[in-house]
Short mmCIF file of C-alpha atoms in Angstrom, two decimals:
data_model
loop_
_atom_site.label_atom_id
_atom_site.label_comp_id
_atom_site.label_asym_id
_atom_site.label_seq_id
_atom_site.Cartn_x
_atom_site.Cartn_y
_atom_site.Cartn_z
CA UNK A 1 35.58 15.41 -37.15
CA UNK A 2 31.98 13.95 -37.89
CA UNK A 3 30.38 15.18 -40.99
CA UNK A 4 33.61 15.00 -42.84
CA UNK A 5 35.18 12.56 -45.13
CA UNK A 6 38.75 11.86 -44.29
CA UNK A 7 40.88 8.99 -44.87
CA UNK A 8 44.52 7.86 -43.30
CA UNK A 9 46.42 4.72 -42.17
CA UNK A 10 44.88 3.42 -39.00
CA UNK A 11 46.81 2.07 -35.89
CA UNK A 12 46.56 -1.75 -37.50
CA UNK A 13 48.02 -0.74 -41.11
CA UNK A 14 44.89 -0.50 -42.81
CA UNK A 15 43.57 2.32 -44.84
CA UNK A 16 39.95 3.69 -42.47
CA UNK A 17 37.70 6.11 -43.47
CA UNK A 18 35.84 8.60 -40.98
CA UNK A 19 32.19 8.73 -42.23
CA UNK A 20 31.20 11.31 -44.25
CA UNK A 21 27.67 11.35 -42.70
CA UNK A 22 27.05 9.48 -39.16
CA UNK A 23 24.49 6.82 -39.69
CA UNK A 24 22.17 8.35 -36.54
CA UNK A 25 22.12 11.58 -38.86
CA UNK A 26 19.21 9.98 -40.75
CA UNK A 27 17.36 9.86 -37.47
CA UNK A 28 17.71 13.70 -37.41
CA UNK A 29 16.69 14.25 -40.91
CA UNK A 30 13.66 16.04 -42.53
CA UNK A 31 10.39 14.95 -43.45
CA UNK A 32 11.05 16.12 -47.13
CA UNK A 33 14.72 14.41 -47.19
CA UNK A 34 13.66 11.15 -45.95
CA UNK A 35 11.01 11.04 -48.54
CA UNK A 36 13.06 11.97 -51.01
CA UNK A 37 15.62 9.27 -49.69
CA UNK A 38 12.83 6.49 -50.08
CA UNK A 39 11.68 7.28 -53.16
CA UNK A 40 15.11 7.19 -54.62
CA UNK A 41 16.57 4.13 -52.47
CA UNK A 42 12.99 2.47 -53.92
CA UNK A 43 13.11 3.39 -57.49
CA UNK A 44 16.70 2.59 -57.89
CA UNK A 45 16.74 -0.64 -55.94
CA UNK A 46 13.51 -2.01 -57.49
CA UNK A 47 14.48 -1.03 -60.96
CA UNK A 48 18.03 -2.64 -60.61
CA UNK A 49 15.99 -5.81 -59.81
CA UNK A 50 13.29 -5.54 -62.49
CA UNK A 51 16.32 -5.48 -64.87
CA UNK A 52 17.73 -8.56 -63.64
CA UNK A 53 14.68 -10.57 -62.38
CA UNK A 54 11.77 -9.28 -65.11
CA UNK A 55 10.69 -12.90 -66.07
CA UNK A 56 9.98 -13.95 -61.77
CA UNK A 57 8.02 -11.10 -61.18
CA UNK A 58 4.68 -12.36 -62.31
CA UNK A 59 4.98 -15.79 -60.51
CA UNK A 60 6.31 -13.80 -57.45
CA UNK A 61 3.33 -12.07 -57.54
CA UNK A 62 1.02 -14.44 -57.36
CA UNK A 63 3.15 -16.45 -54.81
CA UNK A 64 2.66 -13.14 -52.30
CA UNK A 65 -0.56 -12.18 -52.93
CA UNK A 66 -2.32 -15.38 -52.59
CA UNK A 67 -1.80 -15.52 -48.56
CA UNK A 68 -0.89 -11.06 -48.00
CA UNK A 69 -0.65 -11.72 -44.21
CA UNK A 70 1.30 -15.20 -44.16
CA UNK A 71 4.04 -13.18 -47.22
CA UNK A 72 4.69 -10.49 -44.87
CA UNK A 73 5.75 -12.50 -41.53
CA UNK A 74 7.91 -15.19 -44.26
CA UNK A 75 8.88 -11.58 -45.60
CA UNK A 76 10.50 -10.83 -42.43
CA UNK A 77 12.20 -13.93 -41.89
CA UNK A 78 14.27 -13.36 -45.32
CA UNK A 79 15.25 -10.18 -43.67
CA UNK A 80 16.13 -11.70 -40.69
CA UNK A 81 18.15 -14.24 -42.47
CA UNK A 82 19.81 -12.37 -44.35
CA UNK A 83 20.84 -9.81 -41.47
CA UNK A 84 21.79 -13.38 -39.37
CA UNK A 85 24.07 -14.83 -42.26
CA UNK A 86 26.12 -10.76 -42.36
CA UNK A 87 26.19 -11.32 -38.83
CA UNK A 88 27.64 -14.65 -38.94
CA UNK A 89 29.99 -13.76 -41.45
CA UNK A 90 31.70 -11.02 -39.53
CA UNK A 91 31.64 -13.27 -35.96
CA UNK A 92 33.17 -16.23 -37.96
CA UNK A 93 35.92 -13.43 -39.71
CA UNK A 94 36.31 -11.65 -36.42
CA UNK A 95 36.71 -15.18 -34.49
CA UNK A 96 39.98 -16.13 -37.12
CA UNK A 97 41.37 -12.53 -36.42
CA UNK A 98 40.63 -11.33 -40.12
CA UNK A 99 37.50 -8.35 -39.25
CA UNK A 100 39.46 -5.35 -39.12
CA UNK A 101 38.02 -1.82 -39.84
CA UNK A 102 38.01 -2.03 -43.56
CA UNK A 103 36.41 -5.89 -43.57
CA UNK A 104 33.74 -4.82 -41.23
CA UNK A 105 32.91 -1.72 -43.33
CA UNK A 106 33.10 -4.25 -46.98
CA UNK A 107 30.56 -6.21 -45.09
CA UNK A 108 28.12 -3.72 -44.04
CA UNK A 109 28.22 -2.74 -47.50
CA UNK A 110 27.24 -5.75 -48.47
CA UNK A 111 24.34 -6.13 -45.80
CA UNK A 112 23.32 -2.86 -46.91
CA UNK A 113 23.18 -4.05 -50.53
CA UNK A 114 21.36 -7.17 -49.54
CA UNK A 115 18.75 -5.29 -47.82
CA UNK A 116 18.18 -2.69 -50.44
CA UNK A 117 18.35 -5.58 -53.26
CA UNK A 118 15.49 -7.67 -51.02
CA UNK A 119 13.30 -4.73 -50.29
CA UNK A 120 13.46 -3.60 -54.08
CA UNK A 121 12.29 -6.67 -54.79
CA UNK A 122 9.63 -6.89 -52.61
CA UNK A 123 8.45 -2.99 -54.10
CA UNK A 124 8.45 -4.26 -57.16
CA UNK A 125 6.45 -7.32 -56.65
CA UNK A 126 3.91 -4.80 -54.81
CA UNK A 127 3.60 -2.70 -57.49
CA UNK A 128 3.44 -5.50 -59.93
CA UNK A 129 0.17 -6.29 -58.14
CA UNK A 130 -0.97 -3.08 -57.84
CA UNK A 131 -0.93 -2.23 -61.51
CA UNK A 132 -2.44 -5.97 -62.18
CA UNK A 133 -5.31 -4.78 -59.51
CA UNK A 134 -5.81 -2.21 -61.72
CA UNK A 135 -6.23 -3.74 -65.19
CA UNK A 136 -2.79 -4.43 -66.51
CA UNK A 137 0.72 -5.86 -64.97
CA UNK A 138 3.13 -2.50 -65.44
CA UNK A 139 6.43 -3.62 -63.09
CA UNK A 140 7.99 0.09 -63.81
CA UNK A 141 4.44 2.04 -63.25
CA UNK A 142 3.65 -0.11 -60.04
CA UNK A 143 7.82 0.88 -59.03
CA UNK A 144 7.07 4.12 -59.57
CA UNK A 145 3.58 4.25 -57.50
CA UNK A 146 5.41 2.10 -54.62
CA UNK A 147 7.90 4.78 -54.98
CA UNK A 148 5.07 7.60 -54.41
CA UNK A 149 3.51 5.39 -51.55
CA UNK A 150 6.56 4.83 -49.72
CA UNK A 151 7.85 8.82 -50.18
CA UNK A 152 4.61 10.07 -48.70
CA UNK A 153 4.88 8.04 -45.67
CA UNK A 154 8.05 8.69 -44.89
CA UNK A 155 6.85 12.69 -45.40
CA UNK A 156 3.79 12.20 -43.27
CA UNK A 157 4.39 9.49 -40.38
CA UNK A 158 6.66 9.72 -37.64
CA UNK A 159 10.44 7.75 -38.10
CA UNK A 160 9.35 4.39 -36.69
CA UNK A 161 6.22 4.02 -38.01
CA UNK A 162 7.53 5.14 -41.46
CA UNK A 163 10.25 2.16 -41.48
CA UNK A 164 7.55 -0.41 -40.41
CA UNK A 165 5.32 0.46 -43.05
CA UNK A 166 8.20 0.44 -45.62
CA UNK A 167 9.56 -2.49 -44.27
CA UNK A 168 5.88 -4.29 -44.21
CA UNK A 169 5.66 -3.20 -47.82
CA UNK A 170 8.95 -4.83 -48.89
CA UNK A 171 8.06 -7.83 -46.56
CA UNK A 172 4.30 -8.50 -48.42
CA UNK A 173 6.72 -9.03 -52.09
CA UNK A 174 9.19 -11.09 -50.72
CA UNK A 175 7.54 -13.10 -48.50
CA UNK A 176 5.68 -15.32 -51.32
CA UNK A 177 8.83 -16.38 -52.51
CA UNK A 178 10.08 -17.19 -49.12
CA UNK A 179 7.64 -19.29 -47.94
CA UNK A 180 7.70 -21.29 -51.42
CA UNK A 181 11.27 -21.39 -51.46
CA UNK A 182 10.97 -22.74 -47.62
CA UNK A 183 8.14 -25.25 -48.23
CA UNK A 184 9.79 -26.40 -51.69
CA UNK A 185 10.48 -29.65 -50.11
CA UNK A 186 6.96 -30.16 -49.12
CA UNK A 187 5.41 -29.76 -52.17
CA UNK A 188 8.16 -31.93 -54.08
CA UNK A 189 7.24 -34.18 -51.37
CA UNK A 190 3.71 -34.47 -52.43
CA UNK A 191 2.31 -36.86 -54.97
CA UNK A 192 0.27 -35.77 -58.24
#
C-alpha cells in the first residue's frame, strides 16, 4: 500500500501509520521538486530560527567566517552529534523494551527537526554574511538568497552532490559556534 496514508492498531497495541510518501521517493524526485523542496525546507527552517535566535546571529557570524574551512568540518561534527545523541536515544529506549513503532517514528521526528533547526541556522548565518559582504547585515534577504542558492543546486547538480553542497552550506554557519562552544573551556582557561 505505499504511497498511501493509512492508519490501524498494530500487532503490539499501538496505533502505526503506513507512510504516506516512502522516504527513498525523494531519491526519485524531479529536479524542479527538489528545488522547490530546498527552498522551502530553507526559508522556513531559517526563518523559524531568525525568529527565535535574531540577537546570536551577528556574533555567529563572525564566529564562522573568521576560519570558513575550520566552521565547516566543526559544522559537521554538530551534525554528527546530534544524529549520535537520536541514535543513542532510541538504542538506550530500545535496550529497556520501550522503542516501539510509534516511539521510533516520535524520534525521527525529532532528528528530523533537529537537523532542519541546525541547518536553518547555519543558512541563516550564511546569508547573514552574505548580505554583510555586500554592504549591510539583512538576516531575511541573505535567507532568502541562501534560499535561491540552495534551490538552484538542487535544480542543476546531480542528488549527491546537491546534498553535500547544501549540507557544506549549513555546516560553514554552524560550525563557528561549534568550535567556540567546544573550545569554551580553553579560552576561559586563558588569562587576560
Amino acid at each position: 500500500m505505499a504511497g498511501t496514508a493509512a492508519f490501524g492498531v498494530g500487532s503490539d497495541g499501538w496505533f502505526t501509520a503506513v507512510q504516506a510518501v516512502e522516504p527513498a521517493a525523494i531519491l526519485d524526485a524531479s529536479g524542479p521538486v527538489l528545488a522547490t523542496l530546498a527552498f522551502v525546507a530553507t526559508v522556513l527552517s531559517g526563518g523559524a530560527v531568525l525568529s527565535v535566535a535574531g540577537g546570536r546571529i551577528d556574533d555567529a557570524v563572525d564566529a564562522s567566517m573568521a576560519n570558513p574551512l575550520v566552521s565547516v568540518v566543526y559544522g559537521l561534527v554538530a551534525f554528527g552529534l546530534v544524529v549520535f545523541l537520536v541514535g543513542y536515544a532510541v538504542s538506550q529506549l530500545s535496550r529497556f523494551g520501550v522503542a516501539s513503532g510509534v516511539l521510533a517514528t516520535l524520534l525521527l521526528i525529532v532528528l528530523c527537526l533537529l537537523v532542519l533547526s541546525l541547518s536553518g541556522f547555519g543558512f541563516v548565518v550564511v546569508g547573514a554574511w552574505l548580505t554583510t559582504a555586500v554592504g549591510g547585515r539583512e538576516p531575511w534577504v541573505g535567507l532568502v538568497a541562501v534560499g535561491l542558492v540552495c534551490a538552484t543546486v538542487w535544480l542543476v547538480l546531480p542528488f549527491a552532490v546537491a546534498a553535500v553542497v547544501w549540507l557544506a552550506l549549513a555546516c560553514l554557519g554552524v560550525g563557528g559556534p561549534t568550535r567556540r562552544w567546544i573550545h569554551a573551556d580553553e579560552a576561559e582557561a586563558t588569562p587576560g
